[in-house]
Amino acid sequence: MPLDSRRICGPESTQSPHIFTVNKDIKSDILLNGERKDGRKLDQIRPLFLRPGLISQAKGSAYIEQNHTKVICAVYGPREVMRKEDFSMKGQLTCEFKFATFSCKKKRQHQQDAEEKDLSVQLLEALEPAVQLDKFPKAQVNVYITVLQNDGIALAASITCASLALADAGIEMYDIVVGSSARIHGDVMLVDPSEEEEYRSQDCKDVNEGKVVIGLMPSINQISALTSKGEIDFETISQAIKTCIQTCQKVYPVLQNALVNSVKTKT
Amino acid sequence: MADVNYSEAEKTFILHGIQDKFPCREDGRGCEDYRHMEIETGVVSNTSGSARLRLANTDILVGVKAELGVPSPEKPDSGCIEFFVDCSANATPEFEGRGGEELATEISTVLSRCYDNSGCLDLKSLCIIPKQQCWILYIDVLLLECGGNLFDAASIGVKAALYNTRIPNVTVNQEDDEMEIELSDDPYDVNRLDISSSPCIVTLSKIGHYHVVDASQKEEACCLARLMMGVTAKGTISALKKEGWGSLNPESIFDMMETGKKIGQVLNTSLLNVLEEEEKSGNKRKTVGFLK
Amino acid sequence: MAASTICVPGQRILRTDGSHVAGNGTYVRNGYVHSTLVGHVHTQTTDDGKTIIEVRSTKTQNVVPSEDDVVTARVTNVNPRFCKCSILSVGSTKLQEPFRGMLRKEDVRAAEKDKVEMYKCYRPGDIIVAKVLSLGDAQSYVLTTAENELGVVIATSEAGGNMIPISWCKMQCTKSLSEEFRKVAKVQPEFIEYSDS
């Protein structure tokens, strides 16, 4: 981790007190008598709020809220490629994914850490197939994602939010990308997991514990992003992908509506 | 990726070969065949375990070093593994300076994701004193030559190096409140790691309407989207990642996963067979090293 | 189709048949016209009886300079071989952020290319109308003004006054009446818009 010379940093190795106090017995089971702790059904997603176009300076922007997961995204461009070494004749898309320092249980650094860099790449790979890059040769479009509050599925929410912001920016796209995520817990599948329900490798001892994130382009039925974590058998993971596709299809009308409404209110 | 520019005609040639009714790849392989692979373990004496893998033109050297450290507060009762990939400028001048960094982080994140679960490698056994001392395995992957399919090659190399890894035996003595760790004097008093359920990555590249395994560098240039799978010998999937700037149809993803699972299982068993055979031959084995 | 229909990227607009053409803001996939933008659907009938389907965004269009586009640019730097400019707008669309452009000495005018003196054609601060010759290299687009209609349209004299063209190669300051050399654009009357009209 490179040292941040521009800010006054706290001591290098501080820990949140919570990791010592958490009662492992409660945490080990994410289901209470076969039900989810927040009272949702297994395949029920949290209420979704979307608003395109809220940052006035950006070319396009969007905000997404799924209970306590809150993500904001801004899109700039097409603009000139600033760094000479990044130059290419094709249009480019760049993504910067950042957790706000206070957004997670663990305090985040100001600079991007390895996880955030990995998420940036995943986000880029989810969005790139959807954007018509040939429409802006030699130029680039920058997508900046900030997670304000993380209560699970930060990546899936960011995919949805970023594609909404790109659409709001008037960047030509083949389709909107909808993200969704599922937690696999033995035989059950929890759609749209909250932070508490999300997969952590250290808590799980068995096979068939893990999570899947997908990005789907619903109207042309193409998957642009697919990642999984944890050891899962073949049938379960296929089932999880199918469940995620269904969730995306369910969410898609909400996105359409949000975009159509944003046009209506403007005119 | 170490990109080479190929002409449209050459790409079309590869594409058409795979599109035919009886698919034929540029080097005559079928869609589900790997290229010739050579593996040798224990090539670097300063490591706890090492392996060198040559997959056609791809050349990878993996070194494992076991060191003592403090376990992370989130996992106080288990050891850690750290992956680091170094894209040497030997492989291609593009990797000079920070050139290979992007590819290197990509490979190391995929590898660490594959191993980021309790089933694949028993990290608990690496713990010496909970909350105080544990073994940290530094797995360094050095890329010596790029000939396509780096992810698969790296994962196979890692698995072989882990098989070869010997961790010195330590005993913990309790004296009053002080814990003391004593390292065994006997260099043969070592522990080995159980890699029977460690995953191998299988990358399926979608070229045209078909998917192929173990894409060569040329084929990688034609491929729009790839699916990487960490497959264990049992056939479970420890990580999944779609990569590339194209998108995939859900049906073809399931097809690819099916192929990947099948191939991954075969790959795991044959790798283990080769490693065991090598081990059996013991000192009689002719070391090849880097002369080939 | 009514003009008020709003569509989102990826949405199917209609099936393509011989009588429909996919226009701006749309693409064709598997026999359907899909939208690529958020906006209203517009249809237009061409002379040969075909209907063009277009999606127009409510936002200003995203434009980047492409070959043969007429652009407006500000000269930022002049040297004997070329001048650098920042492209401010493409056609009639203003750019949110400028792009770098370069105008080489050979591309200043069509005739007597070898006799061009850069300082007698452009000065820093001039607003020029130029055409994109090629996408250029990593740094800038390559522009040309080798047409009568292209060249300086707005310039300030050394005295600080506005200048008006008096010939194809000279402009006069309205304040000091001094004359300065420029490669003047012959702006066609239909492109001139007066602010009070």
Short mmCIF file of N, CA and C in Angstrom, two decimals, chain A residues 15 19-20 90 118 122 125 128-129 199 201-202 204-207 217 221-235 237-238 241-242 245, chain B residues 73-75 106 109 113 116-120 124 227 232 234-251 253-254 257-258 261:
data_model
loop_
_atom_site.label_atom_id
_atom_site.label_comp_id
_atom_site.label_asym_id
_atom_site.label_seq_id
_atom_site.Cartn_x
_atom_site.Cartn_y
_atom_site.Cartn_z
N GLN A 15 -7.52 -0.99 14.21
CA GLN A 15 -8.58 -1.93 13.92
C GLN A 15 -9.89 -1.41 14.48
N ILE A 19 -14.51 -5.99 15.27
CA ILE A 19 -14.08 -7.34 14.88
C ILE A 19 -13.74 -8.19 16.11
N PHE A 20 -13.53 -7.55 17.24
CA PHE A 20 -13.25 -8.33 18.44
C PHE A 20 -14.51 -8.66 19.23
N LYS A 90 -9.22 3.54 -30.65
CA LYS A 90 -10.59 3.18 -30.32
C LYS A 90 -11.09 4.07 -29.18
N ASP A 118 -9.72 -3.99 -8.08
CA ASP A 118 -10.32 -5.18 -8.68
C ASP A 118 -11.77 -4.90 -9.06
N GLN A 122 -13.72 -5.03 -12.70
CA GLN A 122 -14.95 -5.79 -12.92
C GLN A 122 -16.06 -4.91 -13.45
N GLU A 125 -15.41 -4.15 -17.06
CA GLU A 125 -15.72 -5.27 -17.94
C GLU A 125 -17.21 -5.48 -18.07
N GLU A 128 -18.26 -2.26 -20.53
CA GLU A 128 -17.65 -2.12 -21.84
C GLU A 128 -18.45 -2.77 -22.98
N PRO A 129 -18.95 -4.00 -22.78
CA PRO A 129 -19.70 -4.59 -23.89
C PRO A 129 -20.95 -3.80 -24.28
N TYR A 199 -21.03 -13.08 1.57
CA TYR A 199 -20.08 -14.17 1.75
C TYR A 199 -18.73 -13.65 2.24
N SER A 201 -15.05 -15.39 3.32
CA SER A 201 -14.42 -16.72 3.25
C SER A 201 -14.10 -17.27 4.63
N GLN A 202 -13.78 -16.39 5.59
CA GLN A 202 -13.32 -16.92 6.88
C GLN A 202 -14.45 -17.50 7.73
N CYS A 204 -16.99 -19.32 6.56
CA CYS A 204 -17.65 -20.47 5.98
C CYS A 204 -16.72 -21.66 5.92
N LYS A 205 -17.24 -22.79 6.28
CA LYS A 205 -16.39 -23.97 6.33
C LYS A 205 -16.78 -25.01 5.30
N ASP A 206 -17.97 -24.91 4.77
CA ASP A 206 -18.46 -25.99 3.92
C ASP A 206 -18.39 -25.62 2.45
N VAL A 207 -18.59 -26.67 1.67
CA VAL A 207 -18.78 -26.46 0.24
C VAL A 207 -20.16 -25.81 0.07
N MET A 217 -27.54 -7.70 -19.82
CA MET A 217 -28.15 -6.74 -20.72
C MET A 217 -29.50 -7.35 -21.11
N ASN A 221 -30.43 -9.95 -24.08
CA ASN A 221 -30.14 -11.21 -23.40
C ASN A 221 -28.68 -11.63 -23.49
N GLN A 222 -27.81 -10.79 -23.00
CA GLN A 222 -26.40 -11.10 -22.99
C GLN A 222 -25.85 -10.81 -21.59
N ILE A 223 -24.94 -11.67 -21.17
CA ILE A 223 -24.32 -11.45 -19.86
C ILE A 223 -22.99 -10.75 -20.08
N SER A 224 -22.83 -9.61 -19.45
CA SER A 224 -21.59 -8.87 -19.66
C SER A 224 -20.63 -9.03 -18.49
N ALA A 225 -21.11 -9.44 -17.36
CA ALA A 225 -20.22 -9.64 -16.22
C ALA A 225 -20.68 -10.87 -15.46
N LEU A 226 -19.71 -11.61 -14.98
CA LEU A 226 -20.04 -12.80 -14.20
C LEU A 226 -18.86 -13.10 -13.30
N THR A 227 -19.08 -13.04 -12.01
CA THR A 227 -18.01 -13.42 -11.10
C THR A 227 -18.61 -14.23 -9.97
N SER A 228 -17.80 -15.12 -9.43
CA SER A 228 -18.27 -15.87 -8.27
C SER A 228 -17.13 -16.00 -7.28
N LYS A 229 -17.49 -16.30 -6.09
CA LYS A 229 -16.53 -16.50 -5.01
C LYS A 229 -17.00 -17.67 -4.18
N GLY A 230 -16.06 -18.40 -3.64
CA GLY A 230 -16.42 -19.51 -2.78
C GLY A 230 -16.57 -20.80 -3.56
N GLU A 231 -16.40 -21.92 -2.87
CA GLU A 231 -16.45 -23.21 -3.54
C GLU A 231 -17.89 -23.69 -3.66
N ILE A 232 -18.35 -23.81 -4.89
CA ILE A 232 -19.75 -24.13 -5.12
C ILE A 232 -19.81 -25.24 -6.16
N ASP A 233 -20.77 -26.17 -6.01
CA ASP A 233 -20.81 -27.20 -7.04
C ASP A 233 -21.56 -26.70 -8.28
N PHE A 234 -21.39 -27.47 -9.34
CA PHE A 234 -21.79 -27.01 -10.66
C PHE A 234 -23.28 -26.68 -10.76
N GLU A 235 -24.12 -27.59 -10.23
CA GLU A 235 -25.56 -27.39 -10.38
C GLU A 235 -26.00 -26.14 -9.62
N ILE A 237 -24.29 -23.48 -8.81
CA ILE A 237 -23.85 -22.22 -9.39
C ILE A 237 -24.67 -21.91 -10.65
N SER A 238 -25.02 -22.93 -11.42
CA SER A 238 -25.86 -22.68 -12.59
C SER A 238 -27.21 -22.13 -12.15
N ILE A 241 -26.91 -18.53 -11.14
CA ILE A 241 -26.84 -17.61 -12.28
C ILE A 241 -28.22 -17.39 -12.85
N LYS A 242 -29.00 -18.48 -12.95
CA LYS A 242 -30.36 -18.35 -13.48
C LYS A 242 -31.19 -17.44 -12.58
N ILE A 245 -30.30 -13.90 -13.18
CA ILE A 245 -30.85 -13.39 -14.44
C ILE A 245 -32.30 -12.98 -14.23
N PRO B 73 -6.32 -10.06 12.08
CA PRO B 73 -7.30 -10.09 13.16
C PRO B 73 -8.65 -10.68 12.76
N GLU B 74 -8.97 -10.64 11.45
CA GLU B 74 -10.24 -11.23 11.03
C GLU B 74 -10.20 -12.75 11.06
N LYS B 75 -9.01 -13.29 10.83
CA LYS B 75 -8.88 -14.75 10.83
C LYS B 75 -7.76 -15.11 11.81
N GLU B 106 -4.22 -8.64 -12.26
CA GLU B 106 -5.37 -9.42 -12.68
C GLU B 106 -5.17 -10.91 -12.39
N THR B 109 -5.27 -11.49 -8.56
CA THR B 109 -6.60 -11.44 -7.94
C THR B 109 -7.40 -12.69 -8.27
N ARG B 113 -8.64 -15.28 -5.49
CA ARG B 113 -10.06 -15.56 -5.35
C ARG B 113 -10.32 -17.07 -5.40
N ASP B 116 -9.58 -18.40 -2.07
CA ASP B 116 -10.20 -17.70 -0.96
C ASP B 116 -11.42 -18.46 -0.45
N ASN B 117 -11.24 -19.69 -0.06
CA ASN B 117 -12.31 -20.42 0.62
C ASN B 117 -11.67 -21.55 1.40
N SER B 118 -12.38 -22.01 2.39
CA SER B 118 -11.75 -22.93 3.32
C SER B 118 -11.48 -24.29 2.71
N GLY B 119 -12.20 -24.65 1.65
CA GLY B 119 -12.07 -25.99 1.11
C GLY B 119 -10.80 -26.23 0.31
N CYS B 120 -10.32 -25.20 -0.37
CA CYS B 120 -9.26 -25.42 -1.35
C CYS B 120 -7.90 -25.68 -0.73
N LYS B 124 -6.06 -23.45 8.19
CA LYS B 124 -6.06 -23.62 9.65
C LYS B 124 -4.80 -24.34 10.10
N LEU B 227 -14.19 -16.97 -20.23
CA LEU B 227 -14.73 -17.32 -18.93
C LEU B 227 -13.64 -18.09 -18.20
N THR B 232 -12.06 -27.62 -9.06
CA THR B 232 -11.35 -28.56 -8.20
C THR B 232 -11.52 -29.97 -8.74
N LYS B 234 -12.99 -32.36 -7.45
CA LYS B 234 -14.35 -32.85 -7.22
C LYS B 234 -15.34 -32.31 -8.26
N GLY B 235 -14.91 -31.31 -8.98
CA GLY B 235 -15.81 -30.71 -9.96
C GLY B 235 -16.53 -29.50 -9.41
N THR B 236 -16.18 -29.06 -8.21
CA THR B 236 -16.80 -27.84 -7.71
C THR B 236 -16.07 -26.64 -8.30
N ILE B 237 -16.77 -25.52 -8.29
CA ILE B 237 -16.23 -24.33 -8.91
C ILE B 237 -15.88 -23.33 -7.82
N SER B 238 -14.61 -22.98 -7.73
CA SER B 238 -14.20 -22.12 -6.62
C SER B 238 -14.13 -20.65 -7.03
N ALA B 239 -14.15 -20.37 -8.30
CA ALA B 239 -14.22 -18.98 -8.73
C ALA B 239 -14.64 -18.95 -10.18
N LEU B 240 -15.29 -17.88 -10.54
CA LEU B 240 -15.80 -17.74 -11.89
C LEU B 240 -15.58 -16.29 -12.25
N LYS B 241 -15.09 -16.05 -13.45
CA LYS B 241 -14.91 -14.65 -13.85
C LYS B 241 -15.01 -14.56 -15.35
N LYS B 242 -15.85 -13.67 -15.77
CA LYS B 242 -15.93 -13.38 -17.21
C LYS B 242 -14.95 -12.25 -17.48
N GLU B 243 -14.25 -12.35 -18.58
CA GLU B 243 -13.25 -11.34 -18.88
C GLU B 243 -13.31 -10.99 -20.35
N GLY B 244 -12.86 -9.82 -20.68
CA GLY B 244 -12.86 -9.39 -22.08
C GLY B 244 -13.96 -8.40 -22.37
N TRP B 245 -13.88 -7.77 -23.53
CA TRP B 245 -14.83 -6.69 -23.77
C TRP B 245 -16.08 -7.13 -24.52
N GLY B 246 -16.27 -8.40 -24.69
CA GLY B 246 -17.50 -8.88 -25.31
C GLY B 246 -18.47 -9.37 -24.26
N SER B 247 -19.68 -9.70 -24.67
CA SER B 247 -20.64 -10.25 -23.73
C SER B 247 -21.02 -11.65 -24.19
N LEU B 248 -21.68 -12.39 -23.31
CA LEU B 248 -21.99 -13.77 -23.60
C LEU B 248 -23.46 -14.06 -23.38
N ASN B 249 -23.95 -14.97 -24.19
CA ASN B 249 -25.32 -15.42 -24.06
C ASN B 249 -25.41 -16.35 -22.85
N PRO B 250 -26.50 -16.27 -22.05
CA PRO B 250 -26.58 -17.17 -20.89
C PRO B 250 -26.42 -18.64 -21.26
N GLU B 251 -27.02 -19.07 -22.37
CA GLU B 251 -26.93 -20.49 -22.75
C GLU B 251 -25.47 -20.88 -22.99
N ILE B 253 -22.90 -19.55 -21.74
CA ILE B 253 -22.18 -19.59 -20.47
C ILE B 253 -22.34 -20.94 -19.81
N PHE B 254 -23.58 -21.46 -19.82
CA PHE B 254 -23.78 -22.77 -19.20
C PHE B 254 -23.02 -23.85 -19.96
N MET B 257 -19.43 -23.54 -19.00
CA MET B 257 -19.19 -24.03 -17.64
C MET B 257 -19.14 -25.55 -17.62
N GLU B 258 -20.03 -26.15 -18.39
CA GLU B 258 -20.08 -27.62 -18.47
C GLU B 258 -18.73 -28.15 -18.97
N LYS B 261 -15.90 -27.57 -16.43
CA LYS B 261 -15.93 -28.49 -15.29
C LYS B 261 -15.31 -29.83 -15.68
#
